Amino acid sequence: VGLGRDGRIDMPCDRRSSVPGDLSRRGWELTEAGDADAALACHREATGLPGAGGRTWFHRARSEQRFGHDAAARSSFGRSLAASLPPAEAKEAHFQLGKLQRDAGLLAEAEASYRAVLAIDPLLAGAHILLGVVLRELGRLEESVEAYGEGLRLNPSVAAAHYNRGQALLSLRRPAEAADGFRAALRADSAFSLAQEALGGALLDLGDADGAAEALSAALRQRPEEARLHHSLGKAHYLRGRRQEAAAAHAAALALDPSFAYAHNDLGNVLSDLPGREAEAHHHYAEAVRLAPQLAEAHSNLGTALKGLGRHAEAAASYSAAIRLKPHLCEAHKNLGAALTELGRPRDAVASFATALDINPQFWPALYDLLDGQQFLCDWRGREARLRELERHLDEWHSRGRLGAGPTERLHAGLAPFHTLVWPVSDKTRRRVAL
């Protein structure tokens, strides 16, 4: 109620009317004018009249939705559908109800609403796409990818849908398809920096460090103040073998966010590869542990830094902490064994090496240390079978022309000709290792 220009009282609704449609139309006019109280009063009055049908409830729901009365709007859309609506308005009611249900965390109900939309109009791209969103949030990733795909077949220009489909594919560990999705998002919107970042992450998963660095650099040009992007770029540079650039990127991340534990950990990894920077690496690993005490890899890396500084007891404690947090971290078991060897505890060391191999039977550095430890203790249990497995593996790599190649060098770091002089292996194996 308010005063008109002539000083008389204006009534928001024409209460002389007993026709729900008249009041409903007046309510929508007031909604369009932004008068929430008057509009909702009209709609409530309209739906309270005899003969109020689905359309009257539908218009009330739209008004309630416009003014943020979401719970009331969900109820009114439900009443409108129960009272029956023409197909076009029923489709819209199900669509808007699905959005409200998803916003309220009612995901199963939202799925049902979007499927009801598609039963009316199977060619509505937006409903397929929003169904994909809901299915992803329900953890049904394969169905989500399928729903996104159908929506994008109908309307390939929706960059956000390509992006979200790519994220679902990443969760399914399908990074190559995810990368294609992120590229499609960028074709639809070349300024979509989140898609650039996601493409960089997918390419890192695929081992394409150069492509990842290019994508992440593009994202950084739009969001230079985001520490996470600098950190990801640092990981890409590290995989490219560009240690100085990697260190600079991680340092930039820490300048923006000094509490970024993963950046401390990864900067430590870079610095540990650079001559004379072991103390700095130790500092960053210690910071990572302080900031994220649940990060098992940081404890393990701190142990390696301490071992390099000759602080073997502290190193063993760090490796043990990593194992408590992540019992299947086989490198921590192997490195704990190395620290225990330095502390004069060869039997405990052999047990740690054996545990590492139980977790990963082809973790060759642990095998070399185990064989050395058994040699020292004159403990031959399981030795013959392990040596035969090593020889079989070397034969396989040699037949593929890979012996001495980069990946083999990493797998067989620590395997030296002197090992084959003390281990009972074939002359063929001795020659291959020596050459």
XYZ file of C-alpha atoms in Angstrom:
435
model
C 0.000 0.000 0.000
C 1.288 3.521 -0.829
C 0.224 7.060 -1.740
C -0.426 7.854 -5.396
C 0.578 11.146 -7.012
C -2.879 12.560 -6.271
C -2.598 11.684 -2.588
C -5.031 8.800 -2.690
C -4.163 5.363 -1.367
C -2.960 2.882 -4.028
C -3.672 -0.824 -3.548
C -0.945 -3.150 -4.878
C -3.525 -5.717 -5.979
C -6.994 -5.136 -7.312
C -8.823 -6.964 -4.538
C -12.115 -6.417 -6.319
C -10.987 -9.069 -8.798
C -11.678 -12.698 -8.008
C -9.885 -13.947 -11.107
C -6.528 -15.584 -10.204
C -5.064 -14.695 -13.600
C -5.716 -10.974 -13.126
C -3.985 -10.908 -9.745
C -1.170 -13.061 -11.067
C -0.534 -10.676 -13.963
C -0.547 -7.718 -11.573
C 1.871 -9.586 -9.334
C 4.255 -10.101 -12.247
C 4.043 -6.408 -13.188
C 5.071 -5.575 -9.628
C 7.831 -8.178 -9.836
C 9.164 -6.510 -12.991
C 9.028 -3.167 -11.141
C 11.081 -4.633 -8.297
C 8.414 -4.234 -5.589
C 8.945 -7.494 -3.740
C 6.436 -7.105 -0.929
C 3.586 -5.977 -3.147
C 4.345 -8.562 -5.842
C 4.460 -11.480 -3.423
C 1.278 -10.296 -1.713
C -0.481 -10.341 -5.077
C 0.779 -13.808 -5.937
C -0.204 -15.208 -2.541
C -3.654 -13.763 -2.935
C -3.943 -15.148 -6.484
C -2.986 -18.675 -5.474
C -5.428 -18.531 -2.568
C -8.428 -18.009 -4.834
C -10.629 -20.846 -6.066
C -9.616 -21.932 -9.514
C -5.929 -21.021 -9.122
C -4.141 -23.342 -11.549
C -0.663 -24.323 -12.557
C 0.152 -21.046 -14.304
C -0.816 -19.012 -11.242
C 1.542 -21.093 -9.095
C 4.217 -20.908 -11.813
C 4.170 -17.090 -11.830
C 4.266 -17.022 -8.037
C 7.292 -19.329 -8.117
C 9.117 -17.116 -10.619
C 8.459 -14.062 -8.457
C 9.663 -15.846 -5.306
C 12.749 -16.987 -7.183
C 13.427 -13.452 -8.441
C 13.388 -12.074 -4.895
C 15.541 -14.849 -3.375
C 12.811 -16.811 -1.588
C 14.261 -20.069 -2.836
C 12.544 -22.535 -0.492
C 9.161 -20.955 -1.228
C 9.935 -20.988 -4.966
C 10.780 -24.705 -4.863
C 7.430 -25.386 -3.206
C 5.508 -23.207 -5.672
C 7.159 -24.755 -8.734
C 6.177 -28.145 -7.332
C 2.587 -26.986 -6.882
C 2.530 -25.602 -10.421
C 3.674 -28.932 -11.867
C 1.246 -30.890 -9.728
C -1.603 -28.709 -11.023
C -0.475 -29.323 -14.633
C 1.094 -26.821 -17.006
C 1.368 -26.503 -20.791
C 4.568 -28.184 -22.082
C 6.554 -24.955 -22.557
C 5.881 -23.748 -19.027
C 6.302 -27.243 -17.567
C 9.737 -27.426 -19.192
C 10.685 -24.060 -17.694
C 9.297 -25.026 -14.276
C 11.324 -28.257 -14.177
C 14.417 -26.360 -15.384
C 14.173 -23.620 -12.758
C 13.260 -26.140 -10.065
C 16.401 -28.128 -10.940
C 18.550 -25.013 -10.492
C 16.973 -24.272 -7.110
C 17.341 -27.874 -5.966
C 21.014 -27.970 -6.938
C 21.641 -24.678 -5.115
C 20.070 -26.251 -2.010
C 22.240 -29.376 -2.299
C 19.256 -31.536 -3.316
C 21.198 -33.255 -6.058
C 19.046 -36.342 -6.589
C 15.973 -34.126 -6.896
C 17.825 -31.810 -9.310
C 18.784 -34.796 -11.463
C 15.121 -35.822 -11.646
C 14.101 -32.280 -12.620
C 16.634 -32.029 -15.459
C 15.636 -35.461 -16.737
C 12.009 -34.264 -16.717
C 13.075 -31.264 -18.830
C 14.762 -33.582 -21.330
C 11.715 -35.816 -21.486
C 9.835 -32.758 -22.803
C 12.664 -31.370 -24.953
C 15.568 -33.779 -25.623
C 17.363 -31.141 -27.704
C 17.759 -28.565 -24.923
C 21.551 -28.295 -24.620
C 21.462 -26.391 -21.328
C 19.545 -29.178 -19.582
C 22.072 -31.794 -20.724
C 24.915 -29.590 -19.510
C 23.352 -28.883 -16.113
C 22.538 -32.579 -15.756
C 26.258 -33.165 -16.326
C 27.043 -30.705 -13.515
C 24.719 -32.521 -11.097
C 25.976 -35.984 -12.041
C 29.563 -34.852 -11.498
C 28.643 -33.534 -8.047
C 26.977 -36.885 -7.318
C 30.268 -38.603 -8.186
C 28.843 -40.334 -11.275
C 31.632 -39.182 -13.531
C 31.110 -41.413 -16.564
C 27.449 -40.360 -16.775
C 28.504 -36.746 -16.263
C 30.940 -36.895 -19.188
C 28.201 -38.399 -21.356
C 25.682 -35.679 -20.400
C 28.183 -32.882 -21.024
C 29.069 -34.465 -24.351
C 25.450 -34.541 -25.500
C 24.957 -30.915 -24.487
C 28.100 -29.877 -26.329
C 27.044 -31.827 -29.405
C 23.920 -29.671 -29.459
C 25.746 -26.433 -28.584
C 29.556 -26.635 -28.895
C 30.071 -22.963 -28.013
C 29.676 -23.299 -24.218
C 33.246 -22.895 -22.958
C 32.379 -23.643 -19.329
C 30.840 -26.985 -20.312
C 33.993 -28.031 -22.194
C 35.994 -27.033 -19.109
C 33.779 -28.932 -16.658
C 33.739 -32.004 -18.879
C 37.539 -31.839 -18.956
C 37.665 -31.721 -15.167
C 35.450 -34.817 -14.976
C 37.765 -36.588 -17.426
C 40.756 -35.647 -15.271
C 39.018 -37.203 -12.266
C 38.599 -40.358 -14.379
C 42.351 -40.281 -15.091
C 41.847 -39.611 -18.778
C 44.201 -36.610 -19.164
C 44.543 -36.789 -22.958
C 40.776 -36.427 -23.441
C 40.689 -33.783 -20.716
C 43.359 -31.781 -22.547
C 41.247 -31.922 -25.721
C 38.301 -30.591 -23.716
C 40.303 -27.693 -22.312
C 41.530 -26.836 -25.809
C 37.905 -26.815 -26.976
C 37.053 -24.453 -24.113
C 39.817 -22.127 -25.270
C 38.575 -22.238 -28.861
C 35.193 -21.131 -27.541
C 36.736 -18.472 -25.274
C 40.404 -17.675 -25.834
C 40.522 -15.566 -22.644
C 39.360 -18.449 -20.400
C 42.377 -18.521 -18.071
C 41.030 -21.342 -15.893
C 40.999 -23.522 -19.000
C 44.613 -22.489 -19.736
C 45.570 -23.516 -16.206
C 43.687 -26.809 -16.438
C 45.276 -27.544 -19.821
C 48.676 -26.977 -18.234
C 47.845 -29.436 -15.457
C 46.606 -32.086 -17.905
C 49.733 -31.708 -20.041
C 51.881 -32.111 -16.925
C 50.067 -35.398 -16.258
C 50.850 -36.433 -19.833
C 54.533 -35.544 -19.451
C 54.340 -32.686 -21.988
C 56.309 -30.202 -19.921
C 56.855 -27.765 -22.794
C 53.142 -27.615 -23.614
C 52.304 -27.278 -19.923
C 54.740 -24.382 -19.510
C 53.212 -22.598 -22.506
C 49.645 -23.005 -21.207
C 50.523 -22.000 -17.649
C 52.458 -18.961 -18.849
C 49.387 -17.867 -20.805
C 47.247 -18.237 -17.675
C 49.778 -16.238 -15.654
C 49.604 -13.333 -18.078
C 45.973 -12.928 -17.023
C 46.365 -13.843 -13.332
C 49.923 -12.859 -12.322
C 49.028 -12.589 -8.632
C 47.978 -16.229 -8.255
C 50.557 -18.253 -6.344
C 49.149 -21.585 -7.501
C 49.919 -20.769 -11.139
C 53.539 -19.867 -10.400
C 53.879 -23.139 -8.490
C 52.473 -25.184 -11.386
C 54.773 -23.382 -13.821
C 57.679 -24.263 -11.532
C 56.743 -27.940 -11.763
C 56.661 -27.689 -15.557
C 60.109 -26.054 -15.673
C 61.453 -28.753 -13.342
C 60.268 -31.479 -15.713
C 61.910 -29.575 -18.569
C 65.199 -29.736 -16.698
C 65.279 -25.949 -16.257
C 66.187 -25.820 -12.587
C 66.891 -22.091 -12.310
C 63.567 -21.176 -13.925
C 61.793 -23.694 -11.715
C 63.373 -22.187 -8.611
C 62.362 -18.683 -9.715
C 58.748 -19.768 -10.309
C 58.458 -21.455 -6.903
C 60.063 -18.437 -5.250
C 57.481 -16.215 -6.972
C 54.707 -18.420 -5.589
C 56.137 -18.079 -2.083
C 56.509 -14.313 -2.430
C 52.751 -14.200 -3.034
C 51.894 -16.827 -0.404
C 54.639 -17.605 2.140
C 52.424 -20.293 3.720
C 52.206 -22.360 0.510
C 53.572 -25.663 1.824
C 53.667 -27.452 -1.550
C 55.710 -24.629 -3.068
C 58.207 -24.902 -0.190
C 58.446 -28.658 -0.753
C 58.911 -28.360 -4.514
C 61.410 -25.510 -4.190
C 63.330 -27.794 -1.865
C 63.341 -30.454 -4.593
C 64.775 -27.964 -7.080
C 67.413 -26.593 -4.718
C 68.553 -30.067 -3.713
C 69.577 -30.572 -7.368
C 71.638 -27.353 -7.428
C 75.220 -27.491 -6.139
C 75.843 -25.725 -2.861
C 72.186 -25.087 -2.009
C 71.576 -28.046 0.291
C 71.023 -25.840 3.349
C 68.368 -23.811 1.506
C 66.673 -27.028 0.420
C 66.628 -28.200 4.036
C 65.058 -24.895 5.111
C 62.220 -25.180 2.593
C 61.523 -28.823 3.414
C 61.397 -27.925 7.116
C 58.964 -25.091 6.314
C 56.792 -27.474 4.310
C 56.648 -29.868 7.271
C 55.856 -27.035 9.664
C 53.067 -25.673 7.474
C 51.629 -29.035 6.384
C 52.565 -31.685 8.976
C 50.222 -34.133 7.203
C 52.279 -34.002 3.970
C 54.172 -37.296 3.978
C 56.360 -36.405 0.979
C 57.669 -33.322 2.782
C 58.746 -35.419 5.759
C 60.458 -37.867 3.408
C 62.223 -35.069 1.518
C 63.310 -33.469 4.793
C 64.799 -36.813 5.745
C 66.825 -36.893 2.547
C 68.094 -33.347 3.183
C 69.090 -34.277 6.739
C 70.814 -37.430 5.518
C 72.788 -35.329 3.029
C 73.881 -33.110 5.922
C 75.085 -36.166 7.856
C 72.256 -35.972 10.422
C 71.234 -39.615 10.100
C 69.246 -40.009 13.319
C 67.079 -36.998 12.461
C 66.754 -38.324 8.912
C 65.490 -41.673 10.216
C 62.924 -39.863 12.377
C 61.677 -37.894 9.358
C 61.375 -41.000 7.206
C 59.492 -42.743 10.010
C 57.087 -39.788 10.226
C 56.470 -40.018 6.470
C 55.740 -43.750 6.769
C 53.260 -43.196 9.592
C 51.388 -40.754 7.371
C 51.635 -42.824 4.185
C 52.612 -46.450 4.902
C 52.921 -47.299 1.192
C 55.465 -44.569 0.409
C 58.127 -47.015 -0.720
C 60.877 -44.407 -1.202
C 60.568 -43.494 2.483
C 61.052 -47.155 3.470
C 64.083 -47.426 1.193
C 65.608 -44.205 2.502
C 64.891 -45.177 6.091
C 66.890 -48.320 5.399
C 69.799 -46.213 4.109
C 69.714 -44.023 7.242
C 69.585 -47.080 9.496
C 72.604 -48.513 7.649
C 74.542 -45.339 8.487
C 73.418 -45.671 12.121
C 74.883 -49.196 12.332
C 71.532 -51.030 12.303
C 71.896 -53.316 9.265
C 69.139 -55.801 10.215
C 66.590 -53.018 10.623
C 67.857 -51.533 7.370
C 67.322 -54.826 5.488
C 63.782 -55.008 6.898
C 63.063 -51.506 5.539
C 64.454 -52.369 2.111
C 62.325 -55.530 2.047
C 59.208 -53.554 2.954
C 59.875 -51.147 0.079
C 60.052 -54.116 -2.293
C 56.884 -55.640 -0.876
C 55.136 -52.404 -1.840
C 56.770 -52.199 -5.275
C 58.659 -55.337 -6.384
C 60.295 -53.379 -9.236
C 61.677 -50.569 -7.076
C 65.199 -51.450 -8.129
C 67.216 -49.065 -5.899
C 65.669 -50.783 -2.853
C 66.653 -54.159 -4.332
C 70.296 -53.107 -4.716
C 70.411 -51.882 -1.121
C 68.691 -55.052 0.099
C 71.152 -57.291 -1.730
C 74.064 -55.290 -0.313
C 72.601 -55.501 3.185
C 72.042 -59.246 2.886
C 75.610 -59.647 1.629
C 76.876 -57.848 4.744
C 74.725 -60.006 7.055
C 75.287 -63.247 5.107
C 71.500 -63.491 4.907
C 70.533 -65.221 1.667
C 66.758 -65.515 2.124
C 64.938 -64.769 -1.130
C 68.149 -63.617 -2.745
C 68.178 -66.035 -5.684
C 64.611 -65.211 -6.773
C 65.274 -61.457 -6.555
C 68.424 -61.717 -8.647
C 66.612 -63.734 -11.319
C 63.844 -61.076 -11.421
C 66.457 -58.345 -11.855
C 68.123 -60.244 -14.703
C 64.762 -60.866 -16.375
C 63.992 -57.151 -16.182
C 67.391 -56.184 -17.604
C 66.887 -58.662 -20.471
C 63.520 -57.067 -21.258
C 64.925 -53.563 -21.308
C 67.924 -54.617 -23.341
C 65.700 -56.334 -25.946
C 63.766 -53.073 -26.333
C 66.975 -51.128 -26.842
C 66.378 -49.148 -23.678
C 69.307 -50.175 -21.488
C 71.246 -47.016 -20.753
C 68.390 -44.746 -21.890
C 67.105 -41.983 -19.632
C 64.252 -43.856 -17.901
C 66.504 -46.878 -17.357
C 69.190 -44.719 -15.805
C 66.630 -43.466 -13.286
C 65.273 -46.953 -12.630
C 68.750 -48.358 -12.163
C 70.443 -45.492 -10.372
C 72.912 -47.084 -8.006
C 73.523 -50.224 -10.081
C 77.250 -50.339 -10.712
C 79.623 -52.921 -12.207
C 81.065 -53.805 -8.765
C 77.635 -55.110 -7.729
C 77.764 -57.801 -10.397
C 81.189 -58.935 -9.129
C 79.794 -59.806 -5.688
C 76.309 -60.948 -6.743
C 75.896 -64.359 -8.396
C 74.600 -63.138 -11.758
C 75.316 -64.333 -15.285
C 78.266 -63.135 -17.361
C 75.731 -61.644 -19.789
C 74.344 -59.428 -17.019
C 77.851 -58.422 -15.944
C 78.703 -57.317 -19.476
C 75.470 -55.357 -19.885
C 75.942 -53.485 -16.632
C 79.619 -52.816 -17.306
C 78.898 -51.467 -20.787
